Amino acid sequence: MTKNSARTWVKSSYSGGDNGSCVEIAFGEQVIPVRDSKRADESPVVEFGREAFAAFLGSVTTDR
């Protein structure tokens, strides 16, 4: 985990406009950092390797 830094964070297009529960990601060269958008300034950041994140997205999009 790393501290939040000067990354450009992106919230899912599936999240509502009411600042509801959602995660944000930022694109890095070797890792994909993920954080809680509700507590962005204090949330821990979990970093996934690109292959692990791609496998996660594949699982989510196929309902596995």
Short mmCIF file of C-alpha atoms in Angstrom, two decimals:
data_model
loop_
_atom_site.label_atom_id
_atom_site.label_comp_id
_atom_site.label_asym_id
_atom_site.label_seq_id
_atom_site.Cartn_x
_atom_site.Cartn_y
_atom_site.Cartn_z
CA MET A 1 0.00 0.00 0.00
CA THR A 2 1.15 3.51 -0.68
CA LYS A 3 -0.01 6.93 0.39
CA ASN A 4 -2.31 8.82 -1.94
CA SER A 5 -0.20 10.97 -4.18
CA ALA A 6 -0.50 13.24 -7.18
CA ARG A 7 -2.13 10.55 -9.30
CA THR A 8 -5.08 11.15 -11.59
CA TRP A 9 -7.90 9.12 -10.09
CA VAL A 10 -10.91 7.87 -12.10
CA LYS A 11 -14.25 6.77 -10.64
CA SER A 12 -16.29 4.09 -12.35
CA SER A 13 -18.91 5.27 -14.81
CA TYR A 14 -21.27 2.87 -13.01
CA SER A 15 -21.08 4.85 -9.78
CA GLY A 16 -23.93 7.21 -9.08
CA GLY A 17 -23.60 10.97 -9.05
CA ASP A 18 -24.44 11.09 -5.33
CA ASN A 19 -20.91 10.22 -4.13
CA GLY A 20 -22.14 6.78 -3.12
CA SER A 21 -20.04 3.72 -2.45
CA CYS A 22 -17.44 3.30 -5.12
CA VAL A 23 -13.79 2.72 -5.76
CA GLU A 24 -11.41 4.79 -7.81
CA ILE A 25 -8.43 3.65 -9.83
CA ALA A 26 -5.42 5.40 -11.26
CA PHE A 27 -3.31 4.07 -14.08
CA GLY A 28 0.34 3.45 -13.31
CA GLU A 29 3.04 1.91 -15.43
CA GLN A 30 3.34 -1.42 -13.60
CA VAL A 31 0.49 -1.28 -11.09
CA ILE A 32 -3.15 -0.26 -10.86
CA PRO A 33 -3.76 1.56 -7.55
CA VAL A 34 -7.29 1.29 -6.08
CA ARG A 35 -8.83 3.34 -3.25
CA ASP A 36 -12.19 4.06 -1.58
CA SER A 37 -13.73 7.14 -3.19
CA LYS A 38 -15.77 8.03 -0.10
CA ARG A 39 -12.60 8.57 1.93
CA ALA A 40 -10.17 9.43 -0.85
CA ASP A 41 -7.83 11.57 1.26
CA GLU A 42 -7.43 9.01 4.04
CA SER A 43 -8.13 5.72 2.29
CA PRO A 44 -5.32 3.22 2.00
CA VAL A 45 -4.27 2.50 -1.56
CA VAL A 46 -4.05 -1.12 -2.69
CA GLU A 47 -1.91 -1.72 -5.75
CA PHE A 48 -2.53 -4.59 -8.17
CA GLY A 49 -0.26 -5.80 -10.92
CA ARG A 50 -1.68 -5.29 -14.42
CA GLU A 51 -2.27 -9.03 -14.98
CA ALA A 52 -4.05 -9.45 -11.62
CA PHE A 53 -6.25 -6.42 -12.30
CA ALA A 54 -7.11 -7.69 -15.79
CA ALA A 55 -8.09 -11.07 -14.30
CA PHE A 56 -10.25 -9.29 -11.72
CA LEU A 57 -12.03 -7.26 -14.40
CA GLY A 58 -12.54 -10.41 -16.48
CA SER A 59 -14.19 -12.10 -13.49
CA VAL A 60 -16.43 -9.14 -12.75
CA THR A 61 -17.59 -8.69 -16.33
CA THR A 62 -18.50 -12.37 -16.67
CA ASP A 63 -20.27 -12.56 -13.24
CA ARG A 64 -17.86 -15.13 -11.80
#
